[in-house]
Amino acid sequence: MTNKKQYYHDDVVKRLVEFSVVWAVLGMVAGVYVAAELLWPTIDFGQPWLSFGRLRPLHTNGIIFGFGVSALMATAFYSVQRTSHVPLFAPRLAWFLCYAWQVLVLAGGLSLLAGYNTSKEYAELEWPFDVAI
């Protein structure tokens, strides 16, 4: 029996948690702003990208895909290593997934601000983003 210390890949988990917190803050700020628009409709200063119809899908998708999925990936990467007592099989793939997901969520959010959506509740992203997700 050896006393070899097990090495886990926790850096990618920490980064996903950091991204999750960032998306949570951004999504909640967008939600508060959207709620303020219900009280003060002229708060968007006539800017179309600040309108309720563009920010509400940004809020919901930011929370669901940015915060929620990033937290779920962090949880999966953490718990799989601990329950199986082995490090990640392909840590570089985990890092790629971490950053590719963030780029995808950011690009999807920018497309929503630009007004490109499918007008479906909680499935507003256009088809290239739907396919990627």
mmCIF file of C-alpha atoms in Angstrom:
data_model
loop_
_atom_site.group_PDB
_atom_site.id
_atom_site.type_symbol
_atom_site.label_atom_id
_atom_site.label_comp_id
_atom_site.label_asym_id
_atom_site.label_seq_id
_atom_site.Cartn_x
_atom_site.Cartn_y
_atom_site.Cartn_z
ATOM 1 C CA MET A 1 0.000 0.000 0.000
ATOM 2 C CA THR A 2 1.381 3.406 -0.979
ATOM 3 C CA ASN A 3 0.850 6.790 0.609
ATOM 4 C CA LYS A 4 0.692 8.572 -2.716
ATOM 5 C CA LYS A 5 -1.365 11.773 -2.475
ATOM 6 C CA GLN A 6 -4.204 11.847 -4.980
ATOM 7 C CA TYR A 7 -4.096 14.773 -7.396
ATOM 8 C CA TYR A 8 -7.410 16.315 -8.374
ATOM 9 C CA HIS A 9 -7.960 18.983 -11.021
ATOM 10 C CA ASP A 10 -9.646 21.634 -8.883
ATOM 11 C CA ASP A 11 -8.424 24.697 -10.791
ATOM 12 C CA VAL A 12 -11.014 24.210 -13.524
ATOM 13 C CA VAL A 13 -13.681 23.769 -10.835
ATOM 14 C CA LYS A 14 -12.644 27.041 -9.189
ATOM 15 C CA ARG A 15 -12.700 28.859 -12.510
ATOM 16 C CA LEU A 16 -16.199 27.564 -13.300
ATOM 17 C CA VAL A 17 -17.394 28.700 -9.859
ATOM 18 C CA GLU A 18 -15.886 32.137 -10.534
ATOM 19 C CA PHE A 19 -17.650 32.338 -13.896
ATOM 20 C CA SER A 20 -20.857 31.175 -12.249
ATOM 21 C CA VAL A 21 -20.677 34.004 -9.703
ATOM 22 C CA VAL A 22 -19.955 36.556 -12.440
ATOM 23 C CA TRP A 23 -22.946 35.355 -14.484
ATOM 24 C CA ALA A 24 -25.143 35.375 -11.384
ATOM 25 C CA VAL A 25 -24.274 38.999 -10.630
ATOM 26 C CA LEU A 26 -24.698 40.093 -14.256
ATOM 27 C CA GLY A 27 -27.973 38.195 -14.630
ATOM 28 C CA MET A 28 -29.379 39.609 -11.408
ATOM 29 C CA VAL A 29 -28.343 43.149 -12.353
ATOM 30 C CA ALA A 30 -30.154 42.686 -15.668
ATOM 31 C CA GLY A 31 -33.188 41.384 -13.760
ATOM 32 C CA VAL A 32 -33.230 44.372 -11.421
ATOM 33 C CA TYR A 33 -32.905 46.726 -14.386
ATOM 34 C CA VAL A 34 -35.788 44.976 -16.174
ATOM 35 C CA ALA A 35 -37.891 45.293 -13.010
ATOM 36 C CA ALA A 36 -37.015 48.994 -12.846
ATOM 37 C CA GLU A 37 -38.177 49.373 -16.455
ATOM 38 C CA LEU A 38 -41.607 48.142 -15.410
ATOM 39 C CA LEU A 39 -41.775 51.007 -12.934
ATOM 40 C CA TRP A 40 -39.997 53.621 -15.089
ATOM 41 C CA PRO A 41 -40.551 52.749 -18.781
ATOM 42 C CA THR A 42 -38.359 55.613 -20.027
ATOM 43 C CA ILE A 43 -35.264 54.419 -18.165
ATOM 44 C CA ASP A 44 -33.940 52.869 -21.392
ATOM 45 C CA PHE A 45 -33.316 56.374 -22.839
ATOM 46 C CA GLY A 46 -34.704 55.244 -26.203
ATOM 47 C CA GLN A 47 -31.907 52.706 -26.700
ATOM 48 C CA PRO A 48 -33.292 49.527 -28.280
ATOM 49 C CA TRP A 49 -30.691 47.255 -26.648
ATOM 50 C CA LEU A 50 -31.875 48.443 -23.215
ATOM 51 C CA SER A 51 -35.532 47.655 -23.911
ATOM 52 C CA PHE A 52 -37.515 45.172 -21.849
ATOM 53 C CA GLY A 53 -37.929 42.830 -24.810
ATOM 54 C CA ARG A 54 -34.173 42.421 -25.208
ATOM 55 C CA LEU A 55 -33.086 42.461 -21.576
ATOM 56 C CA ARG A 56 -35.639 39.968 -20.236
ATOM 57 C CA PRO A 57 -34.309 37.106 -22.401
ATOM 58 C CA LEU A 58 -30.773 38.189 -21.543
ATOM 59 C CA HIS A 59 -31.655 37.950 -17.849
ATOM 60 C CA THR A 60 -33.254 34.507 -18.087
ATOM 61 C CA ASN A 61 -30.601 33.006 -20.373
ATOM 62 C CA GLY A 62 -27.783 34.556 -18.362
ATOM 63 C CA ILE A 63 -29.087 32.994 -15.170
ATOM 64 C CA ILE A 64 -29.956 29.623 -16.709
ATOM 65 C CA PHE A 65 -26.974 29.069 -18.994
ATOM 66 C CA GLY A 66 -24.354 31.347 -17.457
ATOM 67 C CA PHE A 67 -24.942 30.841 -13.757
ATOM 68 C CA GLY A 68 -26.793 27.530 -13.669
ATOM 69 C CA VAL A 69 -24.894 25.460 -16.202
ATOM 70 C CA SER A 70 -21.499 26.802 -15.102
ATOM 71 C CA ALA A 71 -22.331 25.816 -11.519
ATOM 72 C CA LEU A 72 -23.551 22.398 -12.671
ATOM 73 C CA MET A 73 -20.348 21.789 -14.636
ATOM 74 C CA ALA A 74 -18.264 22.799 -11.604
ATOM 75 C CA THR A 75 -20.296 20.464 -9.417
ATOM 76 C CA ALA A 76 -19.898 17.611 -11.884
ATOM 77 C CA PHE A 77 -16.146 18.090 -12.275
ATOM 78 C CA TYR A 78 -15.706 18.254 -8.509
ATOM 79 C CA SER A 79 -17.968 15.394 -7.461
ATOM 80 C CA VAL A 80 -16.893 12.934 -10.167
ATOM 81 C CA GLN A 81 -13.267 13.219 -9.082
ATOM 82 C CA ARG A 82 -14.143 12.715 -5.427
ATOM 83 C CA THR A 83 -16.606 9.875 -5.826
ATOM 84 C CA SER A 84 -14.416 7.921 -8.253
ATOM 85 C CA HIS A 85 -11.143 8.783 -6.461
ATOM 86 C CA VAL A 86 -9.359 9.613 -9.717
ATOM 87 C CA PRO A 87 -8.419 12.910 -11.386
ATOM 88 C CA LEU A 88 -10.180 14.067 -14.537
ATOM 89 C CA PHE A 89 -9.448 11.895 -17.550
ATOM 90 C CA ALA A 90 -8.828 14.837 -19.890
ATOM 91 C CA PRO A 91 -8.179 18.037 -17.921
ATOM 92 C CA ARG A 92 -7.397 20.015 -21.083
ATOM 93 C CA LEU A 93 -10.801 19.059 -22.439
ATOM 94 C CA ALA A 94 -12.379 20.288 -19.197
ATOM 95 C CA TRP A 95 -10.580 23.633 -19.592
ATOM 96 C CA PHE A 96 -11.710 23.860 -23.220
ATOM 97 C CA LEU A 97 -15.286 23.153 -22.169
ATOM 98 C CA CYS A 98 -15.044 25.772 -19.426
ATOM 99 C CA TYR A 99 -13.923 28.579 -21.723
ATOM 100 C CA ALA A 100 -15.919 27.526 -24.787
ATOM 101 C CA TRP A 101 -19.089 27.546 -22.696
ATOM 102 C CA GLN A 102 -18.372 31.056 -21.431
ATOM 103 C CA VAL A 103 -17.725 32.338 -24.962
ATOM 104 C CA LEU A 104 -20.946 30.712 -26.148
ATOM 105 C CA VAL A 105 -23.009 32.262 -23.353
ATOM 106 C CA LEU A 106 -21.434 35.676 -23.979
ATOM 107 C CA ALA A 107 -22.044 35.481 -27.751
ATOM 108 C CA GLY A 108 -25.624 34.346 -27.154
ATOM 109 C CA GLY A 109 -26.193 37.236 -24.754
ATOM 110 C CA LEU A 110 -24.808 39.735 -27.232
ATOM 111 C CA SER A 111 -27.074 38.325 -29.950
ATOM 112 C CA LEU A 112 -30.065 38.792 -27.641
ATOM 113 C CA LEU A 113 -29.074 42.403 -27.015
ATOM 114 C CA ALA A 114 -28.813 42.867 -30.789
ATOM 115 C CA GLY A 115 -32.423 41.694 -31.105
ATOM 116 C CA TYR A 116 -31.892 38.233 -32.568
ATOM 117 C CA ASN A 117 -34.207 35.787 -30.849
ATOM 118 C CA THR A 118 -36.810 33.166 -31.640
ATOM 119 C CA SER A 119 -39.505 34.586 -29.319
ATOM 120 C CA LYS A 120 -39.883 31.362 -27.336
ATOM 121 C CA GLU A 121 -39.986 31.417 -23.558
ATOM 122 C CA TYR A 122 -36.630 30.215 -22.173
ATOM 123 C CA ALA A 123 -35.495 29.148 -25.646
ATOM 124 C CA GLU A 124 -34.876 32.534 -27.234
ATOM 125 C CA LEU A 125 -31.443 31.950 -28.729
ATOM 126 C CA GLU A 126 -31.148 31.649 -32.502
ATOM 127 C CA TRP A 127 -30.413 28.267 -34.064
ATOM 128 C CA PRO A 128 -26.570 28.429 -34.133
ATOM 129 C CA PHE A 129 -26.542 28.955 -30.377
ATOM 130 C CA ASP A 130 -29.229 26.325 -29.824
ATOM 131 C CA VAL A 131 -27.148 23.801 -31.763
ATOM 132 C CA ALA A 132 -24.007 24.692 -29.788
ATOM 133 C CA ILE A 133 -25.809 24.462 -26.467
#
